Amino acid sequence: MLGSSRSRRHRLTTALAGLGLLVTGAALQVGTGAAPAHAATTYRVLFDDGHAEEAGNADWIISTSKPDPLSEDSSPSSETDWTGALSSWGVALQKTGSYSLKTATSALTYGGSATTDLSNFDALVLPEPNTLFTTAEKTAIMNFVKAGGGLFMISDHTGADRNSDGYDAVEILNDLMTNNSVDSTDPFGFSIDSLDISSGYPAAISDSTDPVLNGSYGTVTKSLIADGTTATLKPADNSNVKGLVYRSGYSGNTGAFFLTSTFGSGRVAFWGDSSPIDDGTGQSGNTLYDGWNDTGATNAALALNATAWLTGASSGSSGGGGGGGGGTCTAAQLLGNPGFESGNTTWTASSGVITNSSSEAARTGSYKAWLDGYGSAHTDTLSQSVTIPSGCSATLSFYLHVDTAETTTSTAYDKLTVTAGSTTLATYSNLNAASGYVLKSFDVSSLAGTTATVKFTGVEGSTLQTSFVLDDTALNVS
């Protein structure tokens, strides 16, 4: 994208003017340090209802009040206080006092400003989706998990096309895993089988240390299958995939009815049928079955333990570890002034880097960090030291916009280097120019237990400007 260079004076003056306007707010914020992303005892779960989860006889919602179920009943004591076939699940979590629950009814996003944007949650539940996710939604979901989020995928049997659009949950969830812009090379280490298994009580493996099978909500022994499917594990693609509950006569890599895995800093769970989460009551006109309380299974314990594991509310590392939460780590965002809206505070930056100049737009708010862009030999730096607690998974993310006047398609004349501690995470150049901001995300869990400096260094050549513009940074731990 063709850009125009700017003078040093213009950049510095704009930055100082903005700082003067924000001096009071900056004084209040400098001492706050890294603020937690949410209270230590609150775990945020988003239930999807934007993909025909109520089509046909399905009623896969925690409440008819959306996005906030508390608007139906702010203090539910029984599952019928909320209306929906998943209300038992929702009310059980609500009654612990440790969860904040919402329902998404529109397109799923990550890194946006919507109340139900995935960046506001610790886990996403996909309860038998019946319409394909868009390309943008798949990118959002995968980046959410990669950055530390939990993903709960619940399927049904092949052919369960409740809205008659040509796609069932098996196809839709397989498409999410194999046809996305983030990682389509079997990222979770399993595929969902095209099966319709009429009935059964799949049994849990013996593993007393697994937090999903043996969590605070009880011990899992069996689940229920009533027209459902299974999954095939591919540990060669992801060594953290782990079958927990198996169809009778199956074990190892085939016939997994419930499994867990990881991706990036996040955690994943899969269940092969929606019947186990159905509590038998919901909106009138639907034919429902109380699988949640089926006496031959322990479905409630499985659903609730898995939710706790996915959100980081429980310890342990089922599926090989490295998931989106767990242990004694308190989920938090550690960078101070992450969106630069407090002006030139917290960060150590070259003159004029943190600016509200209108010549380059911020992604959100008014301020951003603008490195280089002078069209002459120049170096800009931006850095912040941060202490990452021991035992935490950590992910550094930021949005980057590269604007250049260079016309070459082969030579990197101007470069931005990103480092964390002594590790170089990435190098970008004029060859990465694009029309908008692009999310970048890196696993920096290896720095847990240390104080590391996150640093951006922009080096510009002698002619033709390249601007490296950063916004909405984050260093999330869980």
Tab-separated table of C-alpha atoms in Angstrom:
chain	number	residue	atom	x	y	z
A	1	MET	CA	0.000	0.000	0.000
A	2	LEU	CA	1.477	3.339	-1.018
A	3	GLY	CA	2.160	5.585	1.959
A	4	SER	CA	3.578	9.057	2.437
A	5	SER	CA	6.448	9.945	4.758
A	6	ARG	CA	6.039	12.390	7.604
A	7	SER	CA	8.413	14.727	9.369
A	8	ARG	CA	9.804	14.018	12.810
A	9	ARG	CA	8.387	17.293	14.075
A	10	HIS	CA	4.833	16.360	13.092
A	11	ARG	CA	5.017	13.026	14.868
A	12	LEU	CA	6.557	14.365	18.056
A	13	THR	CA	4.246	17.357	18.313
A	14	THR	CA	1.170	15.209	17.884
A	15	ALA	CA	2.315	12.737	20.504
A	16	LEU	CA	3.101	15.467	23.048
A	17	ALA	CA	-0.225	17.186	22.429
A	18	GLY	CA	-2.066	13.942	23.052
A	19	LEU	CA	-0.030	13.323	26.182
A	20	GLY	CA	-0.994	16.707	27.561
A	21	LEU	CA	-4.651	15.920	27.107
A	22	LEU	CA	-4.263	12.607	28.899
A	23	VAL	CA	-1.888	13.547	31.703
A	24	THR	CA	-4.514	13.169	34.424
A	25	GLY	CA	-5.668	9.781	33.198
A	26	ALA	CA	-2.090	8.658	32.721
A	27	ALA	CA	-1.224	9.570	36.295
A	28	LEU	CA	-4.067	7.402	37.486
A	29	GLN	CA	-3.098	4.455	35.324
A	30	VAL	CA	0.676	4.257	35.584
A	31	GLY	CA	0.595	2.775	39.043
A	32	THR	CA	-1.957	0.106	38.248
A	33	GLY	CA	0.511	-2.175	36.485
A	34	ALA	CA	-0.912	-5.236	34.831
A	35	ALA	CA	-4.629	-5.554	35.433
A	36	PRO	CA	-6.270	-8.983	35.485
A	37	ALA	CA	-8.424	-9.761	32.492
A	38	HIS	CA	-11.155	-10.733	34.921
A	39	ALA	CA	-11.617	-11.480	38.589
A	40	ALA	CA	-9.681	-14.533	39.765
A	41	THR	CA	-12.872	-16.421	40.598
A	42	THR	CA	-14.886	-15.548	37.514
A	43	TYR	CA	-14.660	-17.745	34.428
A	44	ARG	CA	-16.392	-16.522	31.294
A	45	VAL	CA	-18.235	-18.939	29.023
A	46	LEU	CA	-19.928	-18.102	25.719
A	47	PHE	CA	-22.593	-20.486	24.381
A	48	ASP	CA	-23.139	-20.205	20.637
A	49	ASP	CA	-26.682	-19.806	19.292
A	50	GLY	CA	-25.850	-18.195	15.982
A	51	HIS	CA	-25.660	-21.364	13.895
A	52	ALA	CA	-29.130	-22.944	13.977
A	53	GLU	CA	-28.694	-24.494	17.415
A	54	GLU	CA	-32.483	-24.238	17.849
A	55	ALA	CA	-33.441	-25.695	14.468
A	56	GLY	CA	-35.933	-28.563	14.353
A	57	ASN	CA	-36.256	-30.290	17.738
A	58	ALA	CA	-32.960	-28.852	18.934
A	59	ASP	CA	-33.096	-26.401	21.814
A	60	TRP	CA	-29.417	-26.057	22.633
A	61	ILE	CA	-29.566	-22.854	24.664
A	62	ILE	CA	-29.059	-22.132	28.361
A	63	SER	CA	-31.831	-19.507	28.368
A	64	THR	CA	-34.238	-17.729	26.053
A	65	SER	CA	-32.810	-14.475	27.404
A	66	LYS	CA	-29.870	-13.524	25.186
A	67	PRO	CA	-27.129	-12.576	25.453
A	68	ASP	CA	-27.523	-12.498	29.242
A	69	PRO	CA	-29.454	-15.365	30.880
A	70	LEU	CA	-29.634	-13.378	34.122
A	71	SER	CA	-32.319	-11.230	32.500
A	72	GLU	CA	-34.646	-14.241	32.641
A	73	ASP	CA	-33.821	-14.976	36.290
A	74	SER	CA	-30.925	-13.288	38.063
A	75	SER	CA	-30.670	-15.938	40.764
A	76	PRO	CA	-31.831	-19.293	39.400
A	77	SER	CA	-32.294	-22.058	41.942
A	78	SER	CA	-33.505	-24.795	39.585
A	79	GLU	CA	-32.950	-25.486	35.907
A	80	THR	CA	-36.520	-24.517	35.027
A	81	ASP	CA	-35.788	-20.944	36.133
A	82	TRP	CA	-33.996	-20.647	32.788
A	83	THR	CA	-35.684	-21.925	29.619
A	84	GLY	CA	-33.704	-24.145	27.285
A	85	ALA	CA	-32.537	-27.732	26.946
A	86	LEU	CA	-29.097	-26.668	28.232
A	87	SER	CA	-30.460	-24.789	31.235
A	88	SER	CA	-29.301	-27.492	33.674
A	89	TRP	CA	-25.753	-26.900	32.479
A	90	GLY	CA	-26.062	-23.133	32.686
A	91	VAL	CA	-27.797	-23.021	36.063
A	92	ALA	CA	-25.296	-25.450	37.590
A	93	LEU	CA	-22.442	-23.156	36.571
A	94	GLN	CA	-24.300	-20.008	37.639
A	95	LYS	CA	-24.988	-21.401	41.115
A	96	THR	CA	-21.272	-21.849	41.812
A	97	GLY	CA	-20.798	-18.068	41.750
A	98	SER	CA	-17.613	-18.544	39.721
A	99	TYR	CA	-18.932	-18.230	36.182
A	100	SER	CA	-20.232	-15.487	33.911
A	101	LEU	CA	-22.350	-16.889	31.082
A	102	LYS	CA	-23.497	-15.322	27.819
A	103	THR	CA	-25.129	-16.452	24.561
A	104	ALA	CA	-23.932	-15.382	21.114
A	105	THR	CA	-26.634	-14.952	18.466
A	106	SER	CA	-24.604	-13.271	15.718
A	107	ALA	CA	-21.322	-13.927	13.912
A	108	LEU	CA	-18.424	-14.985	16.125
A	109	THR	CA	-15.521	-12.529	16.236
A	110	TYR	CA	-12.189	-12.284	18.006
A	111	GLY	CA	-10.498	-8.982	18.733
A	112	GLY	CA	-13.531	-6.803	18.111
A	113	SER	CA	-15.663	-4.530	20.290
A	114	ALA	CA	-18.867	-6.577	20.561
A	115	THR	CA	-20.060	-7.727	23.978
A	116	THR	CA	-19.898	-11.315	22.798
A	117	ASP	CA	-16.492	-10.979	21.124
A	118	LEU	CA	-14.418	-14.048	21.973
A	119	SER	CA	-11.700	-11.908	23.542
A	120	ASN	CA	-14.115	-11.363	26.443
A	121	PHE	CA	-14.374	-15.092	27.243
A	122	ASP	CA	-12.354	-18.028	28.513
A	123	ALA	CA	-14.295	-20.748	26.700
A	124	LEU	CA	-16.634	-21.121	23.733
A	125	VAL	CA	-19.289	-23.864	23.573
A	126	LEU	CA	-20.476	-24.995	20.142
A	127	PRO	CA	-23.541	-27.167	20.942
A	128	GLU	CA	-24.271	-28.980	17.682
A	129	PRO	CA	-24.003	-26.116	15.169
A	130	ASN	CA	-26.131	-26.625	12.044
A	131	THR	CA	-24.811	-23.962	9.696
A	132	LEU	CA	-21.268	-23.612	8.381
A	133	PHE	CA	-18.984	-21.098	10.058
A	134	THR	CA	-17.837	-18.335	7.739
A	135	THR	CA	-14.191	-17.936	6.824
A	136	ALA	CA	-13.914	-14.999	9.242
A	137	GLU	CA	-15.590	-16.975	12.037
A	138	LYS	CA	-13.246	-19.925	11.592
A	139	THR	CA	-10.272	-17.595	11.773
A	140	ALA	CA	-11.694	-16.024	14.934
A	141	ILE	CA	-12.335	-19.375	16.639
A	142	MET	CA	-8.929	-20.809	15.797
A	143	ASN	CA	-7.057	-17.669	16.891
A	144	PHE	CA	-9.098	-17.591	20.104
A	145	VAL	CA	-8.027	-21.131	20.975
A	146	LYS	CA	-4.448	-20.570	19.849
A	147	ALA	CA	-4.206	-17.582	22.182
A	148	GLY	CA	-5.396	-19.566	25.214
A	149	GLY	CA	-9.169	-19.990	24.899
A	150	GLY	CA	-11.105	-23.180	25.520
A	151	LEU	CA	-13.248	-24.741	22.774
A	152	PHE	CA	-16.051	-27.235	23.526
A	153	MET	CA	-17.299	-28.903	20.332
A	154	ILE	CA	-20.460	-31.013	20.585
A	155	SER	CA	-21.556	-32.977	17.545
A	156	ASP	CA	-24.461	-35.265	16.657
A	157	HIS	CA	-24.791	-38.181	14.257
A	158	THR	CA	-24.134	-37.840	10.567
A	159	GLY	CA	-27.277	-36.802	8.696
A	160	ALA	CA	-28.631	-34.728	11.585
A	161	ASP	CA	-29.247	-31.755	9.308
A	162	ARG	CA	-31.882	-30.045	11.457
A	163	ASN	CA	-32.377	-27.023	9.220
A	164	SER	CA	-32.094	-28.902	5.888
A	165	ASP	CA	-29.318	-26.693	4.536
A	166	GLY	CA	-27.179	-29.635	3.426
A	167	TYR	CA	-24.806	-29.644	6.393
A	168	ASP	CA	-24.813	-31.478	9.704
A	169	ALA	CA	-22.647	-30.912	12.779
A	170	VAL	CA	-20.150	-33.605	11.729
A	171	GLU	CA	-19.443	-31.804	8.465
A	172	ILE	CA	-19.498	-28.355	10.045
A	173	LEU	CA	-17.019	-29.153	12.831
A	174	ASN	CA	-14.723	-31.090	10.486
A	175	ASP	CA	-14.799	-28.077	8.158
A	176	LEU	CA	-13.763	-25.830	11.041
A	177	MET	CA	-10.719	-27.998	11.691
A	178	THR	CA	-9.671	-28.662	8.096
A	179	ASN	CA	-10.632	-25.528	6.206
A	180	ASN	CA	-9.477	-22.481	8.146
A	181	SER	CA	-6.851	-19.791	7.574
A	182	VAL	CA	-4.941	-20.400	10.825
A	183	ASP	CA	-4.003	-24.102	10.742
A	184	SER	CA	-5.754	-26.702	8.597
A	185	THR	CA	-3.162	-29.464	9.091
A	186	ASP	CA	-5.191	-31.462	11.621
A	187	PRO	CA	-4.527	-28.910	14.391
A	188	PHE	CA	-6.377	-30.740	17.187
A	189	GLY	CA	-5.260	-34.246	16.231
A	190	PHE	CA	-8.612	-35.850	15.443
A	191	SER	CA	-11.414	-36.072	12.910
A	192	ILE	CA	-15.113	-36.700	13.516
A	193	ASP	CA	-16.483	-39.951	12.122
A	194	SER	CA	-19.445	-39.994	9.707
A	195	LEU	CA	-21.530	-42.401	11.779
A	196	ASP	CA	-24.996	-42.750	13.265
A	197	ILE	CA	-24.644	-44.900	16.381
A	198	SER	CA	-28.144	-45.545	17.683
A	199	SER	CA	-27.528	-46.231	21.368
A	200	GLY	CA	-25.061	-47.143	24.068
A	201	TYR	CA	-23.291	-46.131	27.242
A	202	PRO	CA	-19.668	-45.386	26.300
A	203	ALA	CA	-17.294	-45.991	29.207
A	204	ALA	CA	-14.583	-43.738	30.616
A	205	ILE	CA	-10.973	-44.855	30.686
A	206	SER	CA	-9.267	-45.449	34.018
A	207	ASP	CA	-7.238	-42.352	34.867
A	208	SER	CA	-7.558	-40.997	38.398
A	209	THR	CA	-5.358	-37.988	37.592
A	210	ASP	CA	-7.392	-36.641	34.695
A	211	PRO	CA	-9.223	-33.441	35.761
A	212	VAL	CA	-12.089	-33.985	33.307
A	213	LEU	CA	-12.816	-37.518	34.467
A	214	ASN	CA	-12.138	-36.763	38.125
A	215	GLY	CA	-13.022	-33.147	38.819
A	216	SER	CA	-14.811	-31.133	41.461
A	217	TYR	CA	-18.205	-32.022	39.944
A	218	GLY	CA	-17.727	-35.758	40.362
A	219	THR	CA	-16.187	-38.856	38.840
A	220	VAL	CA	-17.093	-39.756	35.271
A	221	THR	CA	-17.821	-43.435	34.615
A	222	LYS	CA	-20.046	-43.483	31.545
A	223	SER	CA	-21.757	-41.238	29.042
A	224	LEU	CA	-24.840	-41.674	26.878
A	225	ILE	CA	-25.087	-42.098	23.131
A	226	ALA	CA	-28.511	-41.809	21.502
A	227	ASP	CA	-27.899	-41.392	17.787
A	228	GLY	CA	-24.428	-39.905	17.903
A	229	THR	CA	-20.943	-40.379	16.525
A	230	THR	CA	-17.324	-40.847	17.564
A	231	ALA	CA	-13.930	-39.504	16.547
A	232	THR	CA	-10.687	-40.958	15.219
A	233	LEU	CA	-7.560	-39.791	17.033
A	234	LYS	CA	-4.392	-38.884	15.143
A	235	PRO	CA	-1.661	-38.464	17.778
A	236	ALA	CA	1.001	-38.190	15.082
A	237	ASP	CA	-0.546	-34.829	14.203
A	238	ASN	CA	-1.094	-33.659	17.787
A	239	SER	CA	0.450	-35.696	20.600
A	240	ASN	CA	-1.807	-34.034	23.171
A	241	VAL	CA	-5.034	-35.563	21.852
A	242	LYS	CA	-6.493	-37.984	24.395
A	243	GLY	CA	-9.577	-40.187	24.317
A	244	LEU	CA	-11.435	-40.158	27.645
A	245	VAL	CA	-14.692	-41.996	26.891
A	246	TYR	CA	-14.994	-44.787	24.314
A	247	ARG	CA	-17.755	-46.591	22.472
A	248	SER	CA	-18.085	-50.176	23.625
A	249	GLY	CA	-15.510	-52.403	21.920
A	250	TYR	CA	-13.204	-49.532	20.962
A	251	SER	CA	-10.044	-48.000	22.443
A	252	GLY	CA	-6.872	-46.229	21.441
A	253	ASN	CA	-7.269	-44.133	18.304
A	254	THR	CA	-10.762	-45.276	17.258
A	255	GLY	CA	-14.231	-44.934	18.710
A	256	ALA	CA	-13.531	-41.969	21.016
A	257	PHE	CA	-16.871	-40.547	22.167
A	258	PHE	CA	-15.323	-37.824	24.349
A	259	LEU	CA	-11.801	-36.500	23.947
A	260	THR	CA	-9.558	-33.591	24.842
A	261	SER	CA	-6.686	-31.907	23.057
A	262	THR	CA	-4.754	-28.642	22.899
A	263	PHE	CA	-3.896	-26.064	20.274
A	264	GLY	CA	-1.377	-23.293	20.843
A	265	SER	CA	-2.032	-22.092	24.381
A	266	GLY	CA	-5.667	-23.258	24.342
A	267	ARG	CA	-7.651	-26.374	25.163
A	268	VAL	CA	-10.195	-28.370	23.189
A	269	ALA	CA	-12.915	-30.879	24.136
A	270	PHE	CA	-15.139	-32.939	21.826
A	271	TRP	CA	-18.357	-34.838	22.588
A	272	GLY	CA	-19.984	-37.058	19.965
A	273	ASP	CA	-23.663	-36.464	20.777
A	274	SER	CA	-25.931	-33.669	21.980
A	275	SER	CA	-28.216	-36.036	23.908
A	276	PRO	CA	-26.001	-36.064	27.039
A	277	ILE	CA	-26.361	-32.282	27.490
A	278	ASP	CA	-30.144	-32.294	26.895
A	279	ASP	CA	-31.982	-31.812	30.211
A	280	GLY	CA	-35.406	-32.707	28.846
A	281	THR	CA	-37.043	-29.306	29.353
A	282	GLY	CA	-37.066	-26.252	27.144
A	283	GLN	CA	-39.228	-24.285	24.783
A	284	SER	CA	-42.620	-25.751	23.918
A	285	GLY	CA	-42.913	-27.743	20.723
A	286	ASN	CA	-39.489	-29.430	20.957
A	287	THR	CA	-39.078	-33.162	21.533
A	288	LEU	CA	-36.396	-33.395	24.200
A	289	TYR	CA	-34.813	-36.171	26.267
A	290	ASP	CA	-33.270	-35.876	29.728
A	291	GLY	CA	-29.786	-37.175	29.022
A	292	TRP	CA	-28.285	-34.807	31.578
A	293	ASN	CA	-29.830	-36.821	34.428
A	294	ASP	CA	-29.781	-40.265	32.765
A	295	THR	CA	-29.169	-42.701	35.629
A	296	GLY	CA	-26.974	-44.963	33.515
A	297	ALA	CA	-24.442	-42.196	32.871
A	298	THR	CA	-22.580	-39.351	34.543
A	299	ASN	CA	-23.110	-36.707	31.886
A	300	ALA	CA	-23.502	-33.730	34.218
A	301	ALA	CA	-20.140	-34.417	35.855
A	302	LEU	CA	-18.508	-34.793	32.433
A	303	ALA	CA	-19.933	-31.528	31.084
A	304	LEU	CA	-19.133	-29.496	34.189
A	305	ASN	CA	-15.652	-30.919	34.778
A	306	ALA	CA	-14.823	-30.282	31.116
A	307	THR	CA	-16.078	-26.709	31.364
A	308	ALA	CA	-13.892	-26.128	34.409
A	309	TRP	CA	-10.869	-27.563	32.603
A	310	LEU	CA	-11.447	-25.568	29.423
A	311	THR	CA	-11.804	-22.267	31.287
A	312	GLY	CA	-8.883	-22.901	33.634
A	313	ALA	CA	-11.141	-23.198	36.678
A	314	SER	CA	-9.688	-26.640	37.434
A	315	SER	CA	-6.091	-27.773	37.657
A	316	GLY	CA	-4.520	-30.493	35.603
A	317	SER	CA	-3.553	-30.885	31.981
A	318	SER	CA	-5.623	-33.594	30.343
A	319	GLY	CA	-4.440	-34.423	26.854
A	320	GLY	CA	-0.802	-33.715	27.538
A	321	GLY	CA	-0.887	-30.266	29.072
A	322	GLY	CA	-0.261	-26.761	27.868
A	323	GLY	CA	-3.905	-25.816	27.600
A	324	GLY	CA	-5.746	-22.584	28.170
A	325	GLY	CA	-5.587	-22.597	31.923
A	326	GLY	CA	-4.934	-24.594	35.005
A	327	GLY	CA	-2.702	-25.000	37.979
A	328	THR	CA	-2.286	-22.026	40.292
A	329	CYS	CA	-2.029	-19.499	37.501
A	330	THR	CA	-4.511	-16.632	37.653
A	331	ALA	CA	-5.707	-15.638	34.192
A	332	ALA	CA	-4.617	-12.082	33.433
A	333	GLN	CA	-3.468	-9.626	30.789
A	334	LEU	CA	-0.027	-8.432	31.910
A	335	LEU	CA	0.929	-5.519	29.661
A	336	GLY	CA	0.344	-2.024	30.947
A	337	ASN	CA	-1.277	0.541	28.622
A	338	PRO	CA	-1.833	-2.213	26.025
A	339	GLY	CA	-3.780	-0.048	23.579
A	340	PHE	CA	-1.565	3.044	24.107
A	341	GLU	CA	-4.601	5.141	25.087
A	342	SER	CA	-2.748	6.523	28.144
A	343	GLY	CA	-0.226	8.150	25.828
A	344	ASN	CA	3.505	7.831	26.414
A	345	THR	CA	3.279	5.840	29.675
A	346	THR	CA	4.367	2.366	30.785
A	347	TRP	CA	6.139	1.668	27.502
A	348	THR	CA	9.685	2.833	26.731
A	349	ALA	CA	9.528	4.296	23.234
A	350	SER	CA	11.443	6.442	20.783
A	351	SER	CA	10.193	9.996	20.385
A	352	GLY	CA	6.899	10.217	18.585
A	353	VAL	CA	6.239	6.469	18.423
A	354	ILE	CA	3.164	6.532	20.677
A	355	THR	CA	0.873	8.957	18.905
A	356	ASN	CA	-2.714	9.880	18.070
A	357	SER	CA	-1.802	11.296	14.657
A	358	SER	CA	-4.615	10.922	12.154
A	359	SER	CA	-2.160	10.131	9.357
A	360	GLU	CA	-2.249	6.476	10.393
A	361	ALA	CA	-5.469	5.213	11.962
A	362	ALA	CA	-5.521	3.385	15.275
A	363	ARG	CA	-7.239	0.017	15.247
A	364	THR	CA	-9.292	1.003	18.301
A	365	GLY	CA	-9.397	4.257	20.255
A	366	SER	CA	-7.172	7.130	19.173
A	367	TYR	CA	-3.640	6.075	20.025
A	368	LYS	CA	-1.296	3.494	18.537
A	369	ALA	CA	2.461	2.909	18.269
A	370	TRP	CA	3.871	4.073	14.939
A	371	LEU	CA	7.421	2.972	14.226
A	372	ASP	CA	9.380	4.448	11.313
A	373	GLY	CA	7.584	6.017	8.333
A	374	TYR	CA	10.099	8.806	7.634
A	375	GLY	CA	11.460	7.742	4.256
A	376	SER	CA	15.033	8.075	5.522
A	377	ALA	CA	17.465	5.972	7.534
A	378	HIS	CA	15.854	5.687	10.945
A	379	THR	CA	15.425	3.295	13.883
A	380	ASP	CA	12.498	3.278	16.339
A	381	THR	CA	12.025	1.067	19.377
A	382	LEU	CA	9.128	0.229	21.671
A	383	SER	CA	9.529	-1.988	24.727
A	384	GLN	CA	8.048	-3.012	28.057
A	385	SER	CA	9.330	-5.399	30.738
A	386	VAL	CA	6.831	-7.833	32.204
A	387	THR	CA	6.999	-10.576	34.835
A	388	ILE	CA	5.320	-13.822	33.750
A	389	PRO	CA	4.311	-15.983	36.737
A	390	SER	CA	5.569	-19.547	37.023
A	391	GLY	CA	3.174	-22.277	35.982
A	392	CYS	CA	1.367	-20.127	33.433
A	393	SER	CA	0.751	-20.551	29.750
A	394	ALA	CA	1.535	-17.216	28.101
A	395	THR	CA	0.623	-15.716	24.732
A	396	LEU	CA	1.847	-12.432	23.276
A	397	SER	CA	-0.462	-10.891	20.698
A	398	PHE	CA	-0.755	-7.589	18.862
A	399	TYR	CA	-2.325	-6.094	15.765
A	400	LEU	CA	0.089	-4.914	13.068
A	401	HIS	CA	-0.502	-2.680	10.051
A	402	VAL	CA	2.364	-2.283	7.570
A	403	ASP	CA	2.135	0.657	5.169
A	404	THR	CA	4.876	1.238	2.611
A	405	ALA	CA	5.923	3.342	-0.373
A	406	GLU	CA	8.324	0.608	-1.501
A	407	THR	CA	7.330	-1.014	-4.792
A	408	THR	CA	9.562	-4.090	-4.681
A	409	THR	CA	7.976	-7.497	-4.305
A	410	SER	CA	11.200	-9.293	-3.406
A	411	THR	CA	13.500	-7.138	-1.242
A	412	ALA	CA	12.973	-6.368	2.453
A	413	TYR	CA	14.419	-2.881	2.748
A	414	ASP	CA	12.681	-1.905	6.015
A	415	LYS	CA	12.195	-4.320	8.901
A	416	LEU	CA	10.368	-4.685	12.205
A	417	THR	CA	11.800	-7.242	14.632
A	418	VAL	CA	9.742	-8.579	17.543
A	419	THR	CA	11.548	-10.089	20.534
A	420	ALA	CA	10.561	-11.425	23.936
A	421	GLY	CA	13.515	-11.804	26.257
A	422	SER	CA	16.375	-13.175	24.166
A	423	THR	CA	14.047	-14.858	21.668
A	424	THR	CA	13.261	-13.336	18.278
A	425	LEU	CA	9.608	-14.124	17.636
A	426	ALA	CA	9.220	-12.666	14.149
A	427	THR	CA	10.540	-10.206	11.592
A	428	TYR	CA	8.242	-8.230	9.311
A	429	SER	CA	9.142	-5.930	6.425
A	430	ASN	CA	7.839	-3.760	3.630
A	431	LEU	CA	6.916	-7.052	1.922
A	432	ASN	CA	4.190	-7.563	4.558
A	433	ALA	CA	2.323	-4.388	3.624
A	434	ALA	CA	-1.462	-4.733	3.827
A	435	SER	CA	-4.492	-2.486	3.812
A	436	GLY	CA	-5.496	-3.115	7.433
A	437	TYR	CA	-4.437	-4.512	10.771
A	438	VAL	CA	-3.516	-8.184	11.071
A	439	LEU	CA	-3.528	-10.119	14.350
A	440	LYS	CA	-0.182	-11.684	15.319
A	441	SER	CA	0.075	-14.192	18.162
A	442	PHE	CA	2.994	-16.064	19.760
A	443	ASP	CA	3.284	-18.675	22.495
A	444	VAL	CA	5.786	-17.353	25.060
A	445	SER	CA	5.063	-19.904	27.787
A	446	SER	CA	8.766	-20.750	27.924
A	447	LEU	CA	9.300	-17.375	29.658
A	448	ALA	CA	7.053	-18.276	32.615
A	449	GLY	CA	8.825	-17.591	35.910
A	450	THR	CA	10.975	-14.801	34.435
A	451	THR	CA	10.898	-11.066	33.848
A	452	ALA	CA	11.235	-10.523	30.122
A	453	THR	CA	11.287	-7.483	27.874
A	454	VAL	CA	8.871	-7.402	24.975
A	455	LYS	CA	10.491	-5.241	22.311
A	456	PHE	CA	9.657	-3.995	18.830
A	457	THR	CA	12.537	-2.585	16.745
A	458	GLY	CA	11.834	-0.860	13.437
A	459	VAL	CA	14.739	-0.142	11.089
A	460	GLU	CA	14.054	1.925	7.984
A	461	GLY	CA	16.326	2.300	4.950
A	462	SER	CA	17.527	5.482	3.320
A	463	THR	CA	14.596	6.121	1.006
A	464	LEU	CA	10.877	5.341	0.553
A	465	GLN	CA	8.966	5.084	3.821
A	466	THR	CA	7.629	1.991	5.555
A	467	SER	CA	5.416	2.438	8.604
A	468	PHE	CA	4.957	-0.331	11.184
A	469	VAL	CA	1.834	0.513	13.180
A	470	LEU	CA	0.927	-1.483	16.309
A	471	ASP	CA	-2.244	-1.484	18.422
A	472	ASP	CA	-4.150	-3.557	20.974
A	473	THR	CA	-1.237	-5.498	22.392
A	474	ALA	CA	-1.705	-8.192	25.025
A	475	LEU	CA	0.289	-10.687	27.013
A	476	ASN	CA	-2.304	-13.123	28.311
A	477	VAL	CA	-1.521	-15.774	30.888
A	478	SER	CA	-3.727	-18.628	32.003
